Coordinates of C-alpha atoms in Angstrom, one line a residue:
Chain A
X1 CA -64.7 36.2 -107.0
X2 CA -63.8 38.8 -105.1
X3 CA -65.7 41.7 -103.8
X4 CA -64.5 45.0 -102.1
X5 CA -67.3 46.9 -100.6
X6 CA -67.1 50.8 -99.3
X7 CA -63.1 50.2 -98.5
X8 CA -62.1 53.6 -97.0
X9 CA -58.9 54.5 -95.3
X10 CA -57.7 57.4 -93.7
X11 CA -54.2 58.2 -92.3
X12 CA -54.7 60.0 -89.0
X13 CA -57.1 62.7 -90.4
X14 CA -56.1 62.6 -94.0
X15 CA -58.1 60.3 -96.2
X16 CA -56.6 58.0 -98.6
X17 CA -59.4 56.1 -99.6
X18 CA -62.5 57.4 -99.7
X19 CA -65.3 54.4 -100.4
X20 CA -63.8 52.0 -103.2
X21 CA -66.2 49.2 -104.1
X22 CA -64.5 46.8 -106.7
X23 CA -65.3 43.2 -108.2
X24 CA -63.1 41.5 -109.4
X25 CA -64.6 38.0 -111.2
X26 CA -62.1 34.5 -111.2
X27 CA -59.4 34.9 -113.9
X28 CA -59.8 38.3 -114.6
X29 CA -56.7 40.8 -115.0
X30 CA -57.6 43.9 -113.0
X31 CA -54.9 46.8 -113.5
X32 CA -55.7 49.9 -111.4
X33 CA -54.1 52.8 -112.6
X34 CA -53.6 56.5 -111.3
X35 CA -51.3 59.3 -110.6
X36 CA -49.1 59.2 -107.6
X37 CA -50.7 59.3 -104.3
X38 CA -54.0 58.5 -105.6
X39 CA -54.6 55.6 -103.4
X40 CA -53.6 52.3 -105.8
X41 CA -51.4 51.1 -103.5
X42 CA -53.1 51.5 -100.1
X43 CA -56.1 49.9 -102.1
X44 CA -54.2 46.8 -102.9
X45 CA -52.8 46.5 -99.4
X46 CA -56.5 46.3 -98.0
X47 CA -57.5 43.6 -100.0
X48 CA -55.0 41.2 -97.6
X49 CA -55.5 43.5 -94.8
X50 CA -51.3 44.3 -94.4
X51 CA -53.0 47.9 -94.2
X52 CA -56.5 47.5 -91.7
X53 CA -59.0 49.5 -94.0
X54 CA -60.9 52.2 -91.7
X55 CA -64.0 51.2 -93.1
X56 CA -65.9 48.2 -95.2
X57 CA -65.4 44.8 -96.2
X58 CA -63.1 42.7 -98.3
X59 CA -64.7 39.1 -99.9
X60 CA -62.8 36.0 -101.3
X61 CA -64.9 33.4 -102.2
X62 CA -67.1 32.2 -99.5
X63 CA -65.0 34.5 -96.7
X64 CA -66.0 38.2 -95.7
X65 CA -63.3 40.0 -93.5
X66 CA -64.7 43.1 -92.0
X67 CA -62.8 46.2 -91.6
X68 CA -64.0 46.3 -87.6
X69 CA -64.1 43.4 -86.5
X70 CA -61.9 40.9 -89.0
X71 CA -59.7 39.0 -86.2
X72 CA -56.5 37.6 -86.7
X73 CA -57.5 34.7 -87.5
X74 CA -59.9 35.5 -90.4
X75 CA -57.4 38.1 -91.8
X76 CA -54.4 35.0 -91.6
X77 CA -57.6 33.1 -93.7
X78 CA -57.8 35.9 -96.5
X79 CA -54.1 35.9 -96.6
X80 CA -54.0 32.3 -97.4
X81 CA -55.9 32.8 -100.4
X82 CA -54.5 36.2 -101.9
X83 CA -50.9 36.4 -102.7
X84 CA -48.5 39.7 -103.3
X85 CA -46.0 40.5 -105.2
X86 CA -44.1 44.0 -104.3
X87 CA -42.5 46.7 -105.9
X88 CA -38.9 46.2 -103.4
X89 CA -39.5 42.1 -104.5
X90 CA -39.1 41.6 -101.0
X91 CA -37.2 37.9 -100.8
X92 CA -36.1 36.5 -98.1
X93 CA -32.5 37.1 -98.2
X94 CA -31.6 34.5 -96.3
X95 CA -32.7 31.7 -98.3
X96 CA -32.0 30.7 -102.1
X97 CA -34.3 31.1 -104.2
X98 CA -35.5 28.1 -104.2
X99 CA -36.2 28.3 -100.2
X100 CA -37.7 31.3 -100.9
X101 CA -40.4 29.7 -103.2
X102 CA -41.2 27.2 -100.9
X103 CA -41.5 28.6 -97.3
X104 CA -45.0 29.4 -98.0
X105 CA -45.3 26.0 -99.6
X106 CA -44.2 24.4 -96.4
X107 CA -45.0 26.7 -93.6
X108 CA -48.5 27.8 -94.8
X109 CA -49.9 25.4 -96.9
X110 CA -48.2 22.5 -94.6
X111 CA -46.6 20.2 -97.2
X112 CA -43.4 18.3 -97.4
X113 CA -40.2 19.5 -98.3
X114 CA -40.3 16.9 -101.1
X115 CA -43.6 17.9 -102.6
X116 CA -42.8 21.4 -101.9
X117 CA -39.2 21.4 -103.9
X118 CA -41.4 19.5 -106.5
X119 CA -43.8 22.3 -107.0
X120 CA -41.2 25.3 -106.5
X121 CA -39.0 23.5 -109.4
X122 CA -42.4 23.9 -111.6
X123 CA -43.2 27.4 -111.0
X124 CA -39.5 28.4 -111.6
X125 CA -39.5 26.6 -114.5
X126 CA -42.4 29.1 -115.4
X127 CA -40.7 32.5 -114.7
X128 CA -37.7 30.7 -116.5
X129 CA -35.0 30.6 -113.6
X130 CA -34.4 27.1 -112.6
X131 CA -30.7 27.1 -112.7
X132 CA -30.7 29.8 -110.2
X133 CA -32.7 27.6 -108.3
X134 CA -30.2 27.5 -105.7
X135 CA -28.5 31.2 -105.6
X136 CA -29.2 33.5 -103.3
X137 CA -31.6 37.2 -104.0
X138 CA -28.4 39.1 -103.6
X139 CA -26.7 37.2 -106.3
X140 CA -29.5 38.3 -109.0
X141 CA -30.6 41.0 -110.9
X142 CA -33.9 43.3 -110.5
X143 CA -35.8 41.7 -113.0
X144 CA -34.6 38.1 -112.0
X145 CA -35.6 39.0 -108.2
X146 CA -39.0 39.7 -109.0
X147 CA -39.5 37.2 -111.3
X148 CA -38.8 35.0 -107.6
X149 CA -41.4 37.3 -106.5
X150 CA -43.7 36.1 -108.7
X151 CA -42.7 32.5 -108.6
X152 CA -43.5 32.7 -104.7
X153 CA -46.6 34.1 -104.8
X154 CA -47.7 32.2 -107.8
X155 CA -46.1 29.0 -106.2
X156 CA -49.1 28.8 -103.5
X157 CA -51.9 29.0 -106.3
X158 CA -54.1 31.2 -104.7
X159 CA -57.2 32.9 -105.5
X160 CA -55.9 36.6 -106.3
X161 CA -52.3 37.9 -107.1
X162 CA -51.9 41.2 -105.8
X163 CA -49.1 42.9 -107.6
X164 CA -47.9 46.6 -106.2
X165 CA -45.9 48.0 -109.5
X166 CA -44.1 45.3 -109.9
X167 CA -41.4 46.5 -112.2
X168 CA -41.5 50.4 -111.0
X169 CA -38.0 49.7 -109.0
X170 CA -36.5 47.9 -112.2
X171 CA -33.8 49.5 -114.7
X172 CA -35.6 50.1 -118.0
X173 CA -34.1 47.3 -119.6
X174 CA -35.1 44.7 -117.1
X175 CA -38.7 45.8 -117.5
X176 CA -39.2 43.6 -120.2
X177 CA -38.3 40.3 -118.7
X178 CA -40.8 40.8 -115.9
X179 CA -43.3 42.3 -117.6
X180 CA -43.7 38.6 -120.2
X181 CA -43.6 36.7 -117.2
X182 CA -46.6 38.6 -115.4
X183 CA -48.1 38.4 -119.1
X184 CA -47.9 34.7 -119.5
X185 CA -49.4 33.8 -116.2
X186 CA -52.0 36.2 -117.4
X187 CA -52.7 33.7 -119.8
X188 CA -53.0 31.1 -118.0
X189 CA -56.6 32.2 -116.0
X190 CA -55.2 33.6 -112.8
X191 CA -56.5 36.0 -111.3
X192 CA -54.8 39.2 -111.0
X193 CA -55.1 43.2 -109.5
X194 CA -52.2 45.0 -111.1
X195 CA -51.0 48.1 -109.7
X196 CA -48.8 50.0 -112.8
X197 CA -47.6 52.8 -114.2
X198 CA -46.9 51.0 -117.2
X199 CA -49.9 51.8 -119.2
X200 CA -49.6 49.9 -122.2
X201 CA -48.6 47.1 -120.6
X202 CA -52.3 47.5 -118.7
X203 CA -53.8 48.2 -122.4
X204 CA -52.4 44.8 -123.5
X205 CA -52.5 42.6 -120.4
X206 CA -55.7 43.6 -118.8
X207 CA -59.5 42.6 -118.8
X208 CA -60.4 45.1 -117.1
X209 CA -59.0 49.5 -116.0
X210 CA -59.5 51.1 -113.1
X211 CA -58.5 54.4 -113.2
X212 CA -58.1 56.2 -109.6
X213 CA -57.5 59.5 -108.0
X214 CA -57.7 61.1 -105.0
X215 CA -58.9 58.1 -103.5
X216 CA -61.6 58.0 -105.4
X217 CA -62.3 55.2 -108.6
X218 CA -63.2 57.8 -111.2
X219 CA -63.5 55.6 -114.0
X220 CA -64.2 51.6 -115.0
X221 CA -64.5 49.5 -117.9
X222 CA -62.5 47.6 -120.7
X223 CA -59.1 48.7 -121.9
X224 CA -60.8 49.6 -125.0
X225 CA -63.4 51.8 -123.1
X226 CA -60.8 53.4 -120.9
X227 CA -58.0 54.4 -123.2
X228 CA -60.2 55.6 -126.5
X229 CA -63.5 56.9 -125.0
X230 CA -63.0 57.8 -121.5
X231 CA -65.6 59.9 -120.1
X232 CA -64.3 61.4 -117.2
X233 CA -62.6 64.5 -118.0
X234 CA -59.7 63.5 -115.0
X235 CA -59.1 60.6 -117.1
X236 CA -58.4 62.3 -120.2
X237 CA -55.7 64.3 -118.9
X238 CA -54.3 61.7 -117.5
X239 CA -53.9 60.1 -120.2
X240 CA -53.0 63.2 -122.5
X241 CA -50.1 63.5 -119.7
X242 CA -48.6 59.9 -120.3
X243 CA -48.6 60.5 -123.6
X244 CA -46.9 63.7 -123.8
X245 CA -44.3 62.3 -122.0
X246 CA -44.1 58.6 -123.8
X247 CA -43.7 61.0 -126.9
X248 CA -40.9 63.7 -125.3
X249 CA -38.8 60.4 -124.5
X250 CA -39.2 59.3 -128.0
X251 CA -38.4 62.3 -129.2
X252 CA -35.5 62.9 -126.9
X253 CA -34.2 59.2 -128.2
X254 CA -34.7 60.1 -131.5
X255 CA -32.6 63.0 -131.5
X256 CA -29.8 61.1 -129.2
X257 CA -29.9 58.5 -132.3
Chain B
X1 CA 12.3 42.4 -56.8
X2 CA 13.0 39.6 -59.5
X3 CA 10.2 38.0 -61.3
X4 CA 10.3 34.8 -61.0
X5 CA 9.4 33.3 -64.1
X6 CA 9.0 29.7 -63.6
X7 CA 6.5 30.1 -61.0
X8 CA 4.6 32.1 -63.7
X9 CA 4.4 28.7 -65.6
X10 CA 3.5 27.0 -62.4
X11 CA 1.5 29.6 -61.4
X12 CA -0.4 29.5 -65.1
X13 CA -1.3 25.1 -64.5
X14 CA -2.7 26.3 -61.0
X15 CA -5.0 28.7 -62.1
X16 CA -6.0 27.0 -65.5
X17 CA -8.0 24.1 -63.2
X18 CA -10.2 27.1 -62.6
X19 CA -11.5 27.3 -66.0
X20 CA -14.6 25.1 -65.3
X21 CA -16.2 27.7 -63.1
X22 CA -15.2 31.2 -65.5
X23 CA -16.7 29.4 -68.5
X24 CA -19.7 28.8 -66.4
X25 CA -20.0 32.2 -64.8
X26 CA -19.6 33.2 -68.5
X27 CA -22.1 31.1 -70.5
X28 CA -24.9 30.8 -68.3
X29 CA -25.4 34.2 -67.8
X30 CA -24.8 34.8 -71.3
X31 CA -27.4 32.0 -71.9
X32 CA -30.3 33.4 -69.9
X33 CA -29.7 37.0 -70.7
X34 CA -30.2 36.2 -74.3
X35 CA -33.7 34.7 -73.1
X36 CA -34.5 37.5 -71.2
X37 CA -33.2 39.7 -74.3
X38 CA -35.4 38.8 -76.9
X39 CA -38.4 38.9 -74.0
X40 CA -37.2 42.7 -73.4
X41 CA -37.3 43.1 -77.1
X42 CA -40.4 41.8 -78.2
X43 CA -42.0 44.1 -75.0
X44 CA -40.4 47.1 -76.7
X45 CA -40.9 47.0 -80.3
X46 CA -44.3 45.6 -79.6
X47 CA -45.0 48.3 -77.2
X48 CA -46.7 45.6 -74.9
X49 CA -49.0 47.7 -71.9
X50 CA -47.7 47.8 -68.4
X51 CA -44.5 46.1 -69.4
X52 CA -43.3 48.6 -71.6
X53 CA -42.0 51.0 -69.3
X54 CA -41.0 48.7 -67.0
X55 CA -38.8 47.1 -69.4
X56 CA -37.2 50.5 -70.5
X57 CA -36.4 51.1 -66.8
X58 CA -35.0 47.3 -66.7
X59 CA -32.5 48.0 -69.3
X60 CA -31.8 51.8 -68.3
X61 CA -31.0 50.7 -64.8
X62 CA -28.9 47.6 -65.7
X63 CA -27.1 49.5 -68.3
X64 CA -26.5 52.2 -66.4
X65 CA -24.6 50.6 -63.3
X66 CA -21.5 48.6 -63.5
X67 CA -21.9 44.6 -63.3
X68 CA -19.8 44.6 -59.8
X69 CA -23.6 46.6 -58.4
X70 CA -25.4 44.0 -59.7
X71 CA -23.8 40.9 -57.8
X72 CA -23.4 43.3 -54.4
X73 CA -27.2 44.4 -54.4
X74 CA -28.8 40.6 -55.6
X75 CA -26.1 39.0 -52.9
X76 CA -26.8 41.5 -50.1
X77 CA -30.4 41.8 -51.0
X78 CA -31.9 38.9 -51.8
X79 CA -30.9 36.7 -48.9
X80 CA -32.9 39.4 -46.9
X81 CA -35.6 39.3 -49.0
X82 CA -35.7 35.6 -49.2
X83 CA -35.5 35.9 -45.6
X84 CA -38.3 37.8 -44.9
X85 CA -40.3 35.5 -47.1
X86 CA -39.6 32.7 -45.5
X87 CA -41.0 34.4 -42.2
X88 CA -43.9 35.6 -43.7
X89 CA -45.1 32.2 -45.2
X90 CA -43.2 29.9 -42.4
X91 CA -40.6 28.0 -44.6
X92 CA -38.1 26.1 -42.6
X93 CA -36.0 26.9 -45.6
X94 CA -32.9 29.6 -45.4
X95 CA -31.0 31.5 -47.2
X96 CA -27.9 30.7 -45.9
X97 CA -28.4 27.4 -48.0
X98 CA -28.5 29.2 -51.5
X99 CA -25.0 28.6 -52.7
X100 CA -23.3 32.0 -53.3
X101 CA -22.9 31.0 -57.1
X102 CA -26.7 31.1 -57.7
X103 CA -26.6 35.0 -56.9
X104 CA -23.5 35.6 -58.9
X105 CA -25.2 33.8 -62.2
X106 CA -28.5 35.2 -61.2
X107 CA -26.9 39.3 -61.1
X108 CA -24.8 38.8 -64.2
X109 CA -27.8 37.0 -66.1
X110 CA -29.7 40.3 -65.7
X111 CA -27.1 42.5 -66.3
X112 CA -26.5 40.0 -69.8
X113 CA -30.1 40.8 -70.5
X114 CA -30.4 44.7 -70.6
X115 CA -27.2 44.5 -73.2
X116 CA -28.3 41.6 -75.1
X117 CA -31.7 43.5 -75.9
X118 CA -29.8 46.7 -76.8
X119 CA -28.2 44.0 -79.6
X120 CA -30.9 41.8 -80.8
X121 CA -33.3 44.8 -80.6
X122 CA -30.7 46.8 -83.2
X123 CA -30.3 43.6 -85.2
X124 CA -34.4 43.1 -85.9
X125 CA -35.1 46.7 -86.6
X126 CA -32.0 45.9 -89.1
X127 CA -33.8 44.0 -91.1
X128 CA -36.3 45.2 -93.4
X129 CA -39.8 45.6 -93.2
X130 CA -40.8 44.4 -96.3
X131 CA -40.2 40.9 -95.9
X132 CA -41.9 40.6 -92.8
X133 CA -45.0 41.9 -95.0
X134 CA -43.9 39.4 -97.4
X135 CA -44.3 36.4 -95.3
X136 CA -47.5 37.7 -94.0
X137 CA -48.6 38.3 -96.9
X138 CA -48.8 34.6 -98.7
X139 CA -50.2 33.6 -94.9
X140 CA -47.4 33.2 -92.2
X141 CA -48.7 34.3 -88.8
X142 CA -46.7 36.9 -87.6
X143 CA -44.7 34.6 -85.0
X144 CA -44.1 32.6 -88.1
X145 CA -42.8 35.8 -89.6
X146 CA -40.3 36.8 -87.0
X147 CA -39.2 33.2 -86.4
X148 CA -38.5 31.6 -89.6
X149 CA -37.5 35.3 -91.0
X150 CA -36.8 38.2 -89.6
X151 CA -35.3 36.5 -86.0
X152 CA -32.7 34.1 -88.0
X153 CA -31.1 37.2 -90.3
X154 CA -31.6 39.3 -86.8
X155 CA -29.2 37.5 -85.1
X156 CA -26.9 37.0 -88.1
X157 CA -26.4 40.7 -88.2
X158 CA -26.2 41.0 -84.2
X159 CA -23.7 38.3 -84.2
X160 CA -20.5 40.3 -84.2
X161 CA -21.6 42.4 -81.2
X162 CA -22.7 39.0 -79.3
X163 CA -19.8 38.1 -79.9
X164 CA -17.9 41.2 -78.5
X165 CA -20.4 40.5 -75.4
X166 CA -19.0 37.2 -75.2
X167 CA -15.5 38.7 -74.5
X168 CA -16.8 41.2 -72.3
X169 CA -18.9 38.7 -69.9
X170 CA -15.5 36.5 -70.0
X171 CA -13.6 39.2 -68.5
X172 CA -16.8 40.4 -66.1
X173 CA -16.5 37.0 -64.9
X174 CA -13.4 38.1 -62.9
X175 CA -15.8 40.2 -60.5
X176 CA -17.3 37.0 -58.9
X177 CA -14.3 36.5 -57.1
X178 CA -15.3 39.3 -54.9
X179 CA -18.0 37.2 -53.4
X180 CA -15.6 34.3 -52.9
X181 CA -16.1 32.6 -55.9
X182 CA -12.8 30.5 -57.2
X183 CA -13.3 30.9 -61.0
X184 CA -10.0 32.3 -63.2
X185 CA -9.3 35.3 -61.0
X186 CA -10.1 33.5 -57.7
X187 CA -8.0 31.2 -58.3
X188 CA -4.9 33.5 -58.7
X189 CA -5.3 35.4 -55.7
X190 CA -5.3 32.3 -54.0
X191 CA -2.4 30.9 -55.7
X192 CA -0.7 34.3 -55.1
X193 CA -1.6 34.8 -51.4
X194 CA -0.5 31.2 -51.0
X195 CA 3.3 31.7 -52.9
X196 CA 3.6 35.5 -51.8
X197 CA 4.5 36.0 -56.0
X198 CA 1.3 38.6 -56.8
X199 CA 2.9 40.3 -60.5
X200 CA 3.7 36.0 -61.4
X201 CA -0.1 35.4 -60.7
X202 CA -1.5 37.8 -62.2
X203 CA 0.6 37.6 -64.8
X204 CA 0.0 34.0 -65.2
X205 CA -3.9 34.9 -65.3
X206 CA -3.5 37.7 -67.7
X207 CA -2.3 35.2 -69.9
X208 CA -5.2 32.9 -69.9
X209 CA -7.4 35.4 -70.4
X210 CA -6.2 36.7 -73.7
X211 CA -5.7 33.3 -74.5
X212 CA -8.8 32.9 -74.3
X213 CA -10.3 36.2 -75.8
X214 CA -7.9 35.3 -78.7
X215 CA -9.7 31.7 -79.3
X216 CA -13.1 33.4 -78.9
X217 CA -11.9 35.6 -81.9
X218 CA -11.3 33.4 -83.7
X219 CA -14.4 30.8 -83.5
X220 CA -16.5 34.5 -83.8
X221 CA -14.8 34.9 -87.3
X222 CA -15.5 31.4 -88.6
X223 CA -19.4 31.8 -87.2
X224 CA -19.8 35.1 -88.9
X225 CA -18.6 34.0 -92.0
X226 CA -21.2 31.3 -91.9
X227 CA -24.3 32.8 -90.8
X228 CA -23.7 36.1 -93.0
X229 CA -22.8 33.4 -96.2
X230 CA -26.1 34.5 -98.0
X231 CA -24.4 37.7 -98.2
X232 CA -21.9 36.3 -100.4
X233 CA -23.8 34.1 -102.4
X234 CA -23.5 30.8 -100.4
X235 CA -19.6 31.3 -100.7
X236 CA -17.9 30.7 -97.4

């Protein structure tokens, strides 16, 4: 389970988060979703501390890492159990993809190279790119990057995936491919806090909405809550917003056709 | 005046037994200045108290005065300050025993380390940020991070310009013969003093020297070609 109590962040003097408390029970699908600059992402990066919160705590399991006083060395244990997956993929460019899969594998989790290529091989075999096993990132497309993304993160079976709009840097049409990888492992009971624009891929995909803004969660609850009776009049127009625009672009492509 | 061009031939066999000491001259300070580089470096971008400054000076001063200072102040200055040492805490020990080489490796070393963290310093802030984050994120600790990550594609990128550093401490090496030392150019003043034939010597040694820069060239290609080869797909 994980637990994030009173998180609050603040950029020199301007607030980004202002108190986010979150729980997040094992295998549920999270998605947080918002306008820009409404704090998603600087939310996300709190939960493994790659951004120091100002203020509260962040719980995995049996570990609490305060904002304060978390040391290195407790932050390096959250870490160990969350994984990320980032909106830039983020590979390491100097390894295949293969390597890239199982650096954490070896480095982190300390096993060998033999059960670590073992385990990589399985996970790429998930996201559906063995036989690039052993090209390199710059030899791949968007969608096939982050689906390396995925594999690595998902590769060192930990507690939380953390994904920061995962597909927001792809070309439309390599949306898809990530988007029914992310679903399937959705399936499969891992836990995951999605950070999207993609709002019907949240509708379909998650267990549970959060919508933010101004650093503030302004609404909770189901998808089917969230998207047919939200409260919150922010929500609504939010939502009234997307929609417009979903419908301009269909209208727009319907005219084009 | 004739030149006389068999002697330069003669001249070039002569001078060419010198090679030991330039490539030593060369590589050793190249060696330690690329320790004391990535020291310098991690002080910098880390911003490390009480260091900081003093490395900024390090690398402003070094950089800012030509190699030839470097050996004259550490060879003039240091006996004296070994000197006084050695008074102070009542060594038998003397200056006059430190062979003249140590001062030469010793100046060019730190003059090697003020560029080589000018280079290495360029070639980490090359690489992006996000992977660092990315390795931290699934748990590396940050040395981790910069070893296994960001250091290796670092120096992959600063490569050409170590390289071009390379060819620039060869020819520095020249200066040592000013304190004495018989390395490449040494050696040819000698030989010339020796035959009264200066243009042959020199000529001879001018040679060698882009001889050599050439064969660096070279073996800086091929390297480049195979530490940059995720760049191109694993294709060398």
């Amino acid at each position: 389970m994980i637990q994030l109590r009173n998180i609050q962040k603040s950029f020199g003097n301007q607030p980004v988060l202002k108190g986010i408390d979150l729980t997040v029970k094992k295998g549920e699908v999270v998605s947080i979703l918002g306008p820009s600059g409404s704090g998603k992402t600087t939310l996300l990066r709190c939960i493994n501390f790659l951004e120091r919160p100002t203020e509260g705590e962040v719980m995995i399991d049996d570990i609490t890492v305060s904002s304060q006083k978390g040391s290195k060395k407790e932050i390096l244990t959250l870490r160990k159990k969350t994984a990320m997956v980032f909106q830039q993929y983020n590979l390491f460019r100097h390894k295949t993809v293969i390597e890239n899969v199982m650096e954490g594998l070896i480095v982190v989790q300390k096993n060998s190279k033999e059960t670590a290529r073992k385990l990589a091989m399985e996970v790429l075999e998930k996201v559906g790119l063995t036989e690039k096993a052993n090209a390199y990132p710059v030899q791949l497309s968007g969608g096939q990057q982050q689906r390396v993304g995925i594999a690595r993160a998902l590769a060192l079976n930990p507690e939380v995936i953390l994904l920061d709009e995962p597909t927001s840097a792809l070309d439309p049409e390599l949306v898809g491919e990530v988007l029914e990888v992310i679903k399937r492992i959705a399936e499969e009971g891992i836990t995951m806090i999605i950070v999207t624009h993609e709002v019907s891929f949240a509708k379909d995909v998650s267990d549970y909405i959060v919508f933010m803004d101004q650093g503030e969660i302004v609404e909770e609850g189901t998808p089917t809550v969230i998207f047919n009776n939200p409260k919150e009049e922010r929500t609504k127009r939010f939502f009234k917003r997307i929609n417009r625009e979903a419908g301009i672009l269909e209208s727009n492509l319907s005219s084009v056709i | 005046m004739q030149i006389d061009i068999p002697f330069i031939f003669m001249a070039l066999i002569e001078i060419f037994k010198a090679l030991p000491l330039t490539i030593i001259i060369t590589l050793v300070p190249l060696i330690i200045g690329f320790l004391i580089g990535i020291g310098i470096t991690i002080i910098r971008i880390r911003k490390v108290k009480g260091l900081y400054s003093l490395a900024n000076f390090y690398v402003s001063f070094l950089r800012g005065t030509p190699a030839l200072m470097h050996i004259m102040l550490i060879y003039l200055g240091f006996p004296l300050l070994i000197d006084k040492l050695a008074v102070t805490f009542r060594w038998t020990f003397q200056s006059t025993s430190i062979p003249i080489l140590l001062f030469v490796l010793m100046a060019l070393s730190l003059t090697a380390g003020a560029y080589m963290s000018e280079i290495i310093r360029a070639g980490i802030l090359a690489v992006d940020q996000g992977q660092l984050e990315a390795a931290e994120s699934i748990g590396m600790t940050n040395f981790q991070a910069m070893r296994r990550i960001v250091f290796p594609q670092a120096i992959a990128i600063s490569l050409p310009n170590l390289c071009n550093i390379f060819i620039g401490f060869l020819h520095t090496s020249s200066i040592a013969f000013i304190v004495s030392q018989k390395e490449l150019t040494g050696a040819t003043n000698i030989v010339a003093s020796n035959n009264l034939k200066f243009l042959e010597a020199y000529i001879a040694a001018a040679l060698i020297y882009w001889g050599l820069t050439i064969i660096s060239e070279k073996v800086t290609a091929l390297l480049e070609k195979r530490v940059t080869v995720y760049n191109r797909g694993g294709v060398i």
